[in-house]
Coordinates of C-alpha atoms and ligand atoms in Angstrom, one line a residue:
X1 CA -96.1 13.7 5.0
X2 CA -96.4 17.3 5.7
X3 CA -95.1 19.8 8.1
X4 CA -97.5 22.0 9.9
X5 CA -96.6 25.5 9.3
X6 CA -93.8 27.3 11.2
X7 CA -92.2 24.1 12.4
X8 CA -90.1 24.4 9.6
X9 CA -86.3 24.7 10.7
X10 CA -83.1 25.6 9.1
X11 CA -80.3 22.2 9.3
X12 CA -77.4 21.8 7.4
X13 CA -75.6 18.5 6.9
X14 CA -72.0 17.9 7.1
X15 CA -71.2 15.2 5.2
X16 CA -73.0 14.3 1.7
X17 CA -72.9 10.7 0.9
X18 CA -75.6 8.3 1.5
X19 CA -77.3 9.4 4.7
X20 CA -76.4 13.0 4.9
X21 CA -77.9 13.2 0.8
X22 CA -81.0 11.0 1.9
X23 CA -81.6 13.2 5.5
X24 CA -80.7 16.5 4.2
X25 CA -83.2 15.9 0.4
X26 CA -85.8 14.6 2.7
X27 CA -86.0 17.2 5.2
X28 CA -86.2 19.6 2.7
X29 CA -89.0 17.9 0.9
X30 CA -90.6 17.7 4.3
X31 CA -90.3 21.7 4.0
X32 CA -87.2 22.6 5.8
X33 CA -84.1 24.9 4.8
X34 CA -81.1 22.6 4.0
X35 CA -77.4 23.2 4.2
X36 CA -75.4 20.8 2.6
X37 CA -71.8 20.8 3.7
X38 CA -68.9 18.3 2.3
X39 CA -65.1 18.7 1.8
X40 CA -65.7 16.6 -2.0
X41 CA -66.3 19.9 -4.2
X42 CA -68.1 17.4 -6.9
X43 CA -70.6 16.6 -4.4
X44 CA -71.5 20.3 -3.5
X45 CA -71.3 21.0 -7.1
X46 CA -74.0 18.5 -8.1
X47 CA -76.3 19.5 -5.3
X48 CA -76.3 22.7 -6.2
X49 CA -77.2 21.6 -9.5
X50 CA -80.3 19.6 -8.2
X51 CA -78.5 16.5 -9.3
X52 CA -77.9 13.6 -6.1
X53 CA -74.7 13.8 -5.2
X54 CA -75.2 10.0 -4.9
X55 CA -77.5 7.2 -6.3
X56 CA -80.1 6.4 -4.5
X57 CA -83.8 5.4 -6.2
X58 CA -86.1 8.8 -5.9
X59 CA -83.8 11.0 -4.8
X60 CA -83.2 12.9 -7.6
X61 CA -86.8 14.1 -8.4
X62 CA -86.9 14.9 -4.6
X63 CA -84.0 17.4 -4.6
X64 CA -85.6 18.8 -8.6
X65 CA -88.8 19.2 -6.6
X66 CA -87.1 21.1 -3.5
X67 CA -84.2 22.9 -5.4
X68 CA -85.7 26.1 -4.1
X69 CA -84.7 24.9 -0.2
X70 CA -81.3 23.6 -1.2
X71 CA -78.0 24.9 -1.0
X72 CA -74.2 23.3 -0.6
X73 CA -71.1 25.0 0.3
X74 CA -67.9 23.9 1.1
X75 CA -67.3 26.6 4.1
X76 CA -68.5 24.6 6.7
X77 CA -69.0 28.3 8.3
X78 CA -71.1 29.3 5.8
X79 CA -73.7 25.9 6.2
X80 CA -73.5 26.4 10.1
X81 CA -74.0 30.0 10.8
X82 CA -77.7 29.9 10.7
X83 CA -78.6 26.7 11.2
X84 CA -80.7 25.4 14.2
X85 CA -80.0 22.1 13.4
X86 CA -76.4 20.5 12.4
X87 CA -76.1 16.4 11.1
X88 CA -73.0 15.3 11.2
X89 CA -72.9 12.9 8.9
X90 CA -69.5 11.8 7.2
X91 CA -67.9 8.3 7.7
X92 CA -67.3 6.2 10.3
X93 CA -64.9 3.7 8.4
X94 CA -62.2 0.4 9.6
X95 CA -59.0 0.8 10.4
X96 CA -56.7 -2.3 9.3
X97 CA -57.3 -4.1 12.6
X98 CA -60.5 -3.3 12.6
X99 CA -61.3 -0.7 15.5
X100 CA -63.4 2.3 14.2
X101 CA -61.6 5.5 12.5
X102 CA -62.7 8.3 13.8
X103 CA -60.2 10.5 11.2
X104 CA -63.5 12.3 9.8
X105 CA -65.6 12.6 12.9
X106 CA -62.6 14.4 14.2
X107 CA -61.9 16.7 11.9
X108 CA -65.2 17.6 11.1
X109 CA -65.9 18.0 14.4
X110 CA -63.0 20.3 14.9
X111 CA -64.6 22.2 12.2
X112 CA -67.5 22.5 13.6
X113 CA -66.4 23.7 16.8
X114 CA -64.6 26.8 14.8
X115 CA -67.5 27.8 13.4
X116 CA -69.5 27.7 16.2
X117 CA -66.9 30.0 17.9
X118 CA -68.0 32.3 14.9
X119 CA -71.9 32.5 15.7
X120 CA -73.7 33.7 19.0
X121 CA -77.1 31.5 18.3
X122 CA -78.0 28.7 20.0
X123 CA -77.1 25.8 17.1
X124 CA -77.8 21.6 17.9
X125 CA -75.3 19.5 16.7
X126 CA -77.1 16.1 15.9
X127 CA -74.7 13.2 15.1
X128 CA -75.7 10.9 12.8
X129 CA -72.7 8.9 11.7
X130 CA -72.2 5.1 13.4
X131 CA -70.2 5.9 16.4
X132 CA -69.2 3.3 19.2
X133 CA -71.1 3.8 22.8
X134 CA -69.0 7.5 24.1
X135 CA -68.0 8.9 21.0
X136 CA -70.3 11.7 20.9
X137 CA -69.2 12.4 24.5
X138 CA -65.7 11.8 24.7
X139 CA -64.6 12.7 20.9
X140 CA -67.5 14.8 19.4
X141 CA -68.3 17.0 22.6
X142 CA -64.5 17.9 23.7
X143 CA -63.3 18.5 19.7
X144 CA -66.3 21.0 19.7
X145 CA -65.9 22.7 22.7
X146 CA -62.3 23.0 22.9
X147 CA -62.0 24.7 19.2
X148 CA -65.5 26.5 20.0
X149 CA -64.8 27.8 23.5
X150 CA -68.0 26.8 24.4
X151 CA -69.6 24.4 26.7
X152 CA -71.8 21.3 25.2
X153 CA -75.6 20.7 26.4
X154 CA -75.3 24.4 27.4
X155 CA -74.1 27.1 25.0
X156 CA -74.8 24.6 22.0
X157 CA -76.6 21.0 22.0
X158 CA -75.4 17.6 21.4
X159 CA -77.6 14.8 20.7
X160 CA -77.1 11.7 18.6
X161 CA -79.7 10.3 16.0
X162 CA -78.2 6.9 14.5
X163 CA -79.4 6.0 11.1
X164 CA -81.1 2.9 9.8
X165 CA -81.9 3.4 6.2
X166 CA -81.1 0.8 3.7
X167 CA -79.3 2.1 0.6
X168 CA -81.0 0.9 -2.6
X169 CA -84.3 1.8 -0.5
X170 CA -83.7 4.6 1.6
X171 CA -85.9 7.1 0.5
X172 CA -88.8 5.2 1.7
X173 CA -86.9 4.2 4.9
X174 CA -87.0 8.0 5.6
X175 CA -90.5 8.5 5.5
X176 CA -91.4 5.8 6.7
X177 CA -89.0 4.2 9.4
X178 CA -89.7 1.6 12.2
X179 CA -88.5 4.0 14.7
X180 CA -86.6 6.5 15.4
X181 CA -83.9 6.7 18.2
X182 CA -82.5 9.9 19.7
X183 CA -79.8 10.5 22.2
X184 CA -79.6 13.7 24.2
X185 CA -78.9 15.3 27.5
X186 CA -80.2 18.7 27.7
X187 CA -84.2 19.6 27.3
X188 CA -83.2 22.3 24.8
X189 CA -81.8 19.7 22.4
X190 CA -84.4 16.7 23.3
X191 CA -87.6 19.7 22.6
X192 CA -85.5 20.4 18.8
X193 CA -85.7 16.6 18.0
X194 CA -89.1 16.3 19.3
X195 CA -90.5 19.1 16.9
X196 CA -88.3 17.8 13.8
X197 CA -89.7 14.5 14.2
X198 CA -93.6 15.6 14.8
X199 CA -94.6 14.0 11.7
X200 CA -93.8 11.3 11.9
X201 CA -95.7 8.5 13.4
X202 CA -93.7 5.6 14.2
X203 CA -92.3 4.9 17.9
X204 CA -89.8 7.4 18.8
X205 CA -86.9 6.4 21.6
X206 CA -85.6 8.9 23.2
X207 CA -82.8 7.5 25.2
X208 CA -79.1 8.8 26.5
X209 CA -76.7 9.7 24.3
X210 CA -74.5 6.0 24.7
X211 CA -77.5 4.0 24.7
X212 CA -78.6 5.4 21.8
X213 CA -75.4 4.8 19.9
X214 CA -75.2 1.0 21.2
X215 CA -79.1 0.6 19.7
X216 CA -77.7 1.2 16.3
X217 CA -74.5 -1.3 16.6
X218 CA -76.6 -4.0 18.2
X219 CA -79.2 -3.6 15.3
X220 CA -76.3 -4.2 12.6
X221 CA -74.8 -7.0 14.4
X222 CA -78.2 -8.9 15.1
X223 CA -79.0 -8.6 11.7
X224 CA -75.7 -9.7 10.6
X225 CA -75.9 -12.3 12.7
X226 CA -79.2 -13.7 10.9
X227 CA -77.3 -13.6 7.5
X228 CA -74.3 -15.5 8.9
X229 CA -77.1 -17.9 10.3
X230 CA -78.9 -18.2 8.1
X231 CA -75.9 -18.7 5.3
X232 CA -74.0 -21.8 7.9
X233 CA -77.3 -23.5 7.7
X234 CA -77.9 -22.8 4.1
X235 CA -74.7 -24.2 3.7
X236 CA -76.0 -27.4 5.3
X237 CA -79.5 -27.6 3.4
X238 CA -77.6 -27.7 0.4
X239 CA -75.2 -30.5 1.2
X240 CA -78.3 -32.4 2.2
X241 CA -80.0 -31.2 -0.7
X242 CA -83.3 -28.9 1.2
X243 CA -84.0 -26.2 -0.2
X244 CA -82.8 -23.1 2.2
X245 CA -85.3 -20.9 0.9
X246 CA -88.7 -22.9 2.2
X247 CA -87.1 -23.4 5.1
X248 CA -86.3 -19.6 6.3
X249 CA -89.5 -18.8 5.1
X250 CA -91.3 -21.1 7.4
X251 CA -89.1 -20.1 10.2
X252 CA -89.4 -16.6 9.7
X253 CA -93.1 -17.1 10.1
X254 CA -92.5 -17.3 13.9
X255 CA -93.4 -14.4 15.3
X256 CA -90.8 -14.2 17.6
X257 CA -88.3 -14.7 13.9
X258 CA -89.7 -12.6 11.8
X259 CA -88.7 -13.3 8.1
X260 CA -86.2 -10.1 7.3
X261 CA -83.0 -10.5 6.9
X262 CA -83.5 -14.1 6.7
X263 CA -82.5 -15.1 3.6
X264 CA -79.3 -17.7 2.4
X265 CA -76.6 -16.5 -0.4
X266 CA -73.4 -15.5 -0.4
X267 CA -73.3 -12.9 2.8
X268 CA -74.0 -9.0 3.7
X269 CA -71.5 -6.5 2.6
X270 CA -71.6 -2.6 1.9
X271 CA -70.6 0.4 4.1
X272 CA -72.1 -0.6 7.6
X273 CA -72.6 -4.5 8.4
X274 CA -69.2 -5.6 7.9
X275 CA -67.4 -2.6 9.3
X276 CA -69.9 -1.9 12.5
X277 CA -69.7 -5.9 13.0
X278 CA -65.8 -5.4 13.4
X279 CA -66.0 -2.2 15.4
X280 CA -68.2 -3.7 18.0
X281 CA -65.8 -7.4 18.1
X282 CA -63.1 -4.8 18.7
X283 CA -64.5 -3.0 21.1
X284 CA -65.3 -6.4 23.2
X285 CA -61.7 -7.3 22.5
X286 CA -61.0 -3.3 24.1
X287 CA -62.9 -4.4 27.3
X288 CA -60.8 -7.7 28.1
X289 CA -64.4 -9.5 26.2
X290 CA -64.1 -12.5 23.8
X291 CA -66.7 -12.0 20.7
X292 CA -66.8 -15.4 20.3
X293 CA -70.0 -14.9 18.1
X294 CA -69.5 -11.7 16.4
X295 CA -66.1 -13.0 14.8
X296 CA -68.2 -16.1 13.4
X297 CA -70.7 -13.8 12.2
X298 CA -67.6 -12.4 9.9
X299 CA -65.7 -15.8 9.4
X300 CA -68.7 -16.6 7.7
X301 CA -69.2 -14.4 6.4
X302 CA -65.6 -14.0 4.6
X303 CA -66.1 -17.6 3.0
X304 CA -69.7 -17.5 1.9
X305 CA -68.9 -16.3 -1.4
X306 CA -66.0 -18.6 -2.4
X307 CA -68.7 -21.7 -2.2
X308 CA -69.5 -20.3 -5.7
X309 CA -66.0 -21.1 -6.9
X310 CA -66.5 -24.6 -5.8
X311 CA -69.7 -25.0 -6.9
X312 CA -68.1 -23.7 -10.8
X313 CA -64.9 -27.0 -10.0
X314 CA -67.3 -29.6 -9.8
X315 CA -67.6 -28.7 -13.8
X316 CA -64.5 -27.3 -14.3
X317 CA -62.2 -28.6 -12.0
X318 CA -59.6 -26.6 -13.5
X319 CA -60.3 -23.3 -13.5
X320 CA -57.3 -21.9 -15.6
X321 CA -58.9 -19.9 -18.7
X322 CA -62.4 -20.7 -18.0
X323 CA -64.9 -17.3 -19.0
X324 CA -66.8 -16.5 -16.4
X325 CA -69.7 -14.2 -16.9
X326 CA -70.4 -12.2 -13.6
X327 CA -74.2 -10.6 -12.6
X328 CA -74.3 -7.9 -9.9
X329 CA -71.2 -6.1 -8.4
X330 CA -73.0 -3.0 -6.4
X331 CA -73.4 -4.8 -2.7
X332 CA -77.1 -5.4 -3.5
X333 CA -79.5 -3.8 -5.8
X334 CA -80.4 -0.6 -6.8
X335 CA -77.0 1.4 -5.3
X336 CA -73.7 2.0 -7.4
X337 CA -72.1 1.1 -3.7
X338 CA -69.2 -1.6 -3.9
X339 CA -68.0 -1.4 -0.3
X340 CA -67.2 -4.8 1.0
X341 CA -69.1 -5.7 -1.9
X342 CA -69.3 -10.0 -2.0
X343 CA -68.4 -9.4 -5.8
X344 CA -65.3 -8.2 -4.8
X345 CA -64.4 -11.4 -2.3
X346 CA -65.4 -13.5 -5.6
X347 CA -63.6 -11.8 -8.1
X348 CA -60.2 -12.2 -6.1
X349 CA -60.8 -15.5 -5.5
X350 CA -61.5 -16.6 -9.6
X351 CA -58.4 -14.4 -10.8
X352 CA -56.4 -16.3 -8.5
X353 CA -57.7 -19.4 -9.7
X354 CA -56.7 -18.0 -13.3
X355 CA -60.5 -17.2 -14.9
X356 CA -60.9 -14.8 -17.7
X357 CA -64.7 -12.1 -16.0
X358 CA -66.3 -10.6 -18.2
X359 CA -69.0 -8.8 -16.0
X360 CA -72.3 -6.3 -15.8
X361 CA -74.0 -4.3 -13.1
X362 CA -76.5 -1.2 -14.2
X363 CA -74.9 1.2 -11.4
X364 CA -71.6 0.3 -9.9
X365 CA -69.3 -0.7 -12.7
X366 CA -67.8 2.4 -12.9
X367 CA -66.7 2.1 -9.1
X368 CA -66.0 -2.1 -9.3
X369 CA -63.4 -0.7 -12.0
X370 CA -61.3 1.3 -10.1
X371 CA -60.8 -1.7 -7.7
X372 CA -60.6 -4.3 -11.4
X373 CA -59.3 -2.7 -14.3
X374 CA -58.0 -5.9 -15.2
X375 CA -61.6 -7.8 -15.8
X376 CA -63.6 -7.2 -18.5
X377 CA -67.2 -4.8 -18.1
X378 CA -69.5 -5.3 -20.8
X379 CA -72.3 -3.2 -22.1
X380 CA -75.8 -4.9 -22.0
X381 CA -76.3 -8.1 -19.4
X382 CA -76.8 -10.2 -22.7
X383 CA -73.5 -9.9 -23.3
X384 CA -72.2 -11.4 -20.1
X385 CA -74.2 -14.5 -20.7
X386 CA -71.7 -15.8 -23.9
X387 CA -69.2 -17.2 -21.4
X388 CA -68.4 -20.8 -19.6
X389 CA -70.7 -20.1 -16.5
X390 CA -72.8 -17.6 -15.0
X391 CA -72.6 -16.2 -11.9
X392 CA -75.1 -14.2 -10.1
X393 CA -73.9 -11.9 -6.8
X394 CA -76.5 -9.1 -6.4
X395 CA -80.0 -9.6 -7.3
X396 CA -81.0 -6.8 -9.7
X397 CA -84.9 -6.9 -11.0
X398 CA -83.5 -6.5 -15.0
X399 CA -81.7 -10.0 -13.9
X400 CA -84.7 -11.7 -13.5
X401 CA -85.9 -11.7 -17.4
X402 CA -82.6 -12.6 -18.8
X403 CA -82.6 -15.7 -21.2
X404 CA -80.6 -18.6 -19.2
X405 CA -81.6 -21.0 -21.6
X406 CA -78.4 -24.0 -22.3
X407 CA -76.6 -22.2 -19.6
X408 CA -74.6 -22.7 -16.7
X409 CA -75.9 -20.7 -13.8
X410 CA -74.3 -20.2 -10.3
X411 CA -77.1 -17.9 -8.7
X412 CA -75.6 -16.1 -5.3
X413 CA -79.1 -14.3 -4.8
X414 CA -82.2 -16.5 -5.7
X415 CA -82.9 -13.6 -8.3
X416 CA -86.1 -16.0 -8.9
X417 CA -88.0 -18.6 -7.4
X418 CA -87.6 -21.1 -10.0
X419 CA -85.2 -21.0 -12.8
X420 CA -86.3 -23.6 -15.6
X421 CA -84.6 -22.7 -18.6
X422 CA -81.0 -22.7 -17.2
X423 CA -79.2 -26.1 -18.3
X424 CA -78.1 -26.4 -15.1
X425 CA -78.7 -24.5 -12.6
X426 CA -77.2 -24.4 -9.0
X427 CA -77.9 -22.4 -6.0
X428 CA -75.5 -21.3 -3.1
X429 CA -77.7 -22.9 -0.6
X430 CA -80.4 -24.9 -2.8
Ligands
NAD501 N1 -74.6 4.1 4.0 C1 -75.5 3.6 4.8 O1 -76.3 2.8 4.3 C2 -75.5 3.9 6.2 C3 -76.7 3.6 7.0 C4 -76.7 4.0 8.3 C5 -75.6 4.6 8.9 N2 -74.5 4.9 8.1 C6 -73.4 5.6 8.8 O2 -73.5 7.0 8.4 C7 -72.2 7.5 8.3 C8 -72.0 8.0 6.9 O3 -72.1 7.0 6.0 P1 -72.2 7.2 4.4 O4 -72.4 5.8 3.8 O5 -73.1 8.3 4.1 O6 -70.7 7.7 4.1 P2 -70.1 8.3 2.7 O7 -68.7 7.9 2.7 O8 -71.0 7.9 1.6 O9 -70.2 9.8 3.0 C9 -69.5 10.6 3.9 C10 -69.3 12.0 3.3 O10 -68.6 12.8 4.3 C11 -67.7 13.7 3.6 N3 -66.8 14.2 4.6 C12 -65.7 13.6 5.2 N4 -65.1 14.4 6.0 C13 -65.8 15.6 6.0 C14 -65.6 16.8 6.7 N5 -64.6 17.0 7.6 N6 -66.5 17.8 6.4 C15 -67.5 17.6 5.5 N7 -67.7 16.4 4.9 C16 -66.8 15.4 5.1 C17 -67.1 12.8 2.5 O11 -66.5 13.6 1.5 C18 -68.4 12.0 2.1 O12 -69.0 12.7 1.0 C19 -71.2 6.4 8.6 O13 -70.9 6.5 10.0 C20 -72.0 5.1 8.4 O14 -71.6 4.0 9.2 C21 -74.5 4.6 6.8

């Protein structure tokens, strides 16, 4: 994908963790000027070393191969003042009960709005962060214009552009994604977008500002939704003894299905799905609204990973010093991510029950450990094999050619079709 010349713009990105690292890399590579912005010095340190200030398959060559385009500061004045283009991108995490925190969005926004007041140019601010319907308009906009003295849609633009990539793939989500969904309100802002997004091909919505942030909550709640299905009737398959897998893919056949996302184990976790799912219930709760199915969706959801840890009692029914050797902590595969990773639901739920974990993933031990010192990381895969059971929770490729022979093997994932060599071998919902 190339940029025809003089499209190319100057952005900078506020916020480098997974989307703002994947938007900002890409742009560049797709021949803009990129500005990355973040208040953690260690991330602006490593992009300026053309390392990824997270890890994400790809990115790193892409930020070697555009090093010449990027720069980070951490004077969010410095990233802004020539920028046509802004992305806000830092998070949009739970509060305790659930409703969405809006701690960063406010303070970077707040930010933002100062050094705005700083430059006389024309500057968009695109947010890209998960925000609930309004946000951008009744948080983002006054925040901006209050500490900027300016006036939104006027003396700067405002337009949101949610984000869909999938971490552990999101490289190629970038370039290639099944649409892309804009916000805006003034032409000024709506024309930016429009010439950013010229190469790509794929169907571009160009909506209002709170419709475009309900698209992205309804897309991570329907396909929550689908897991959670698809993980109660998984649940039933087993118990009768079908085999989950050839059913989903027979239903997901259906045109009107489709098979993605449509798959049993043991439930979604990570930054977005279980924290979006809970903002919008709470939002319904806000509105006098009963989400009747969104909190099933996460009830689910919750338990889907214990059924491990009763699959492992009807062979141990005692659990106390049994070794269990855990597969897979990151919340799926190819990301050191552990937010609301399943792992972590499963891990509390066998040190309760009193077993010894001895465990391997290739990217996120180092972050499962600062929420487990207490359980044991070991060095190769191999090694996590020599204990009572197995248990598999993210389905890493290297899994896959591991030597299961005489073992017992609780598989989360269906990291393979068929798994012969195992001496037994029991799926979560086959
Ligand atoms: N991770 C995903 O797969 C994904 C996908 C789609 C949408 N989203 C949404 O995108 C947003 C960002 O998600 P993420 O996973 O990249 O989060 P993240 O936690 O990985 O990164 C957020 C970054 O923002 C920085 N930050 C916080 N306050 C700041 C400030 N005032 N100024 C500058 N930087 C600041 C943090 O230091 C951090 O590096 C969230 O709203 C999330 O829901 C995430």
């Amino acid at each position: 994908m190339h940029l025809k010349k003089g499209l190319e713009m100057k952005i900078s990105v506020v916020g480098c963790g997974y989307v703002g690292a994947v938007t900002g890399i890409c742009l560049a590579d797709l021949g803009h000027e990129v500005t990355f912005n973040d208040i953690d010095e260690e991330k602006v340190e490593a992009i300026n070393f053309a390392k990824s200030p997270i890890f994400e398959p790809g990115l790193d060559r892409l930020i070697e191969r555009n090093r010449s385009s990027i720069f980070a500061t951490s004077d969010l004045s410095e990233a802004v003042s020539n920028a046509d283009l802004i992305f806000l991108c830092v998070g949009t995490p739970s509060n305790g009960d659930g409703s969405i925190n809006l701690e960063y969005i406010m303070s970077a926004s707040k930010d933002l709005g100062m050094a705005l007041e700083k430059s006389s140019a024309f500057h968009l601010v695109v947010v890209k962060s998960t925000v609930l319907p309004g946000t951008t308009e009744q948080v983002v906009k006054p925040a901006i214009e209050k500490e900027a003295g300016k006036e939104a849609f006027k003396d700067f633009g405002l337009a949101s552009n949610p984000e869909f990539l999938r971490e552990g793939s999101a490289v190629q989500d970038f370039f290639h994604p099944d649409r892309l969904v804009v916000g805006y309100r003034d032409a000024r802002s709506k024309a930016l977008l429009e010439t950013l997004y010229s190469p790509f091909g794929c169907p571009k919505v160009f909506t209002d500002i709170r419709t475009a942030e309900m698209i992205k909550y309804v897309s991570n709640a329907f396909l929550a939704t689908k897991i959670s299905f698809a993980n109660e009737i998984g649940n039933l398959c087993k118990a009768l003894k079908i085999d989950s897998y050839k059913v989903f893919d027979a239903v997901g056949m259906d045109t009107r299905i489709n098979p993605a996302f449509f798959r049993s184990g043991i439930g979604f976790g990570g930054s977005c799905f279980p924290k979006d799912v809970r903002a919008l219930a709470a939002k319904i709760e806000e509105i006098g609204q009963n989400p009747r199915i969104l909190r099933s969706v996460l009830e689910v959801n919750e338990v889907q990973p214990i059924k491990m840890v009763e699959i492992l009692k009807k062979y141990y029914p005692n659990l106390r010093g049994i070794k269990v050797g855990l597969l897979g902590l990151a919340f799926k595969p190819d990301t050191e991510d552990v937010r609301e990773s399943r792992a972590i639901v499963l891990v509390k739920r066998l040190l309760e029950e009193g077993v010894e974990i001895v465990s391997y993933d290739p990217k996120a031990m180092d972050n499962f450990k600062l929420l487990f010192p207490e359980i044991s990381y070991a060095s190769s895969p191999e090694e996590v094999l020599n204990a009572d059971a197995v248990m598999i929770a993210a389905e890493w490729k290297e899994f896959e050619d591991l030597d299961f022979k005489g073992k017992l093997v609780i598989d989360g994932r269906r990291i393979k079709r068929e798994m012969r060599d195992a001496a037994i071998y029991e799926g979560v919902c086959w």
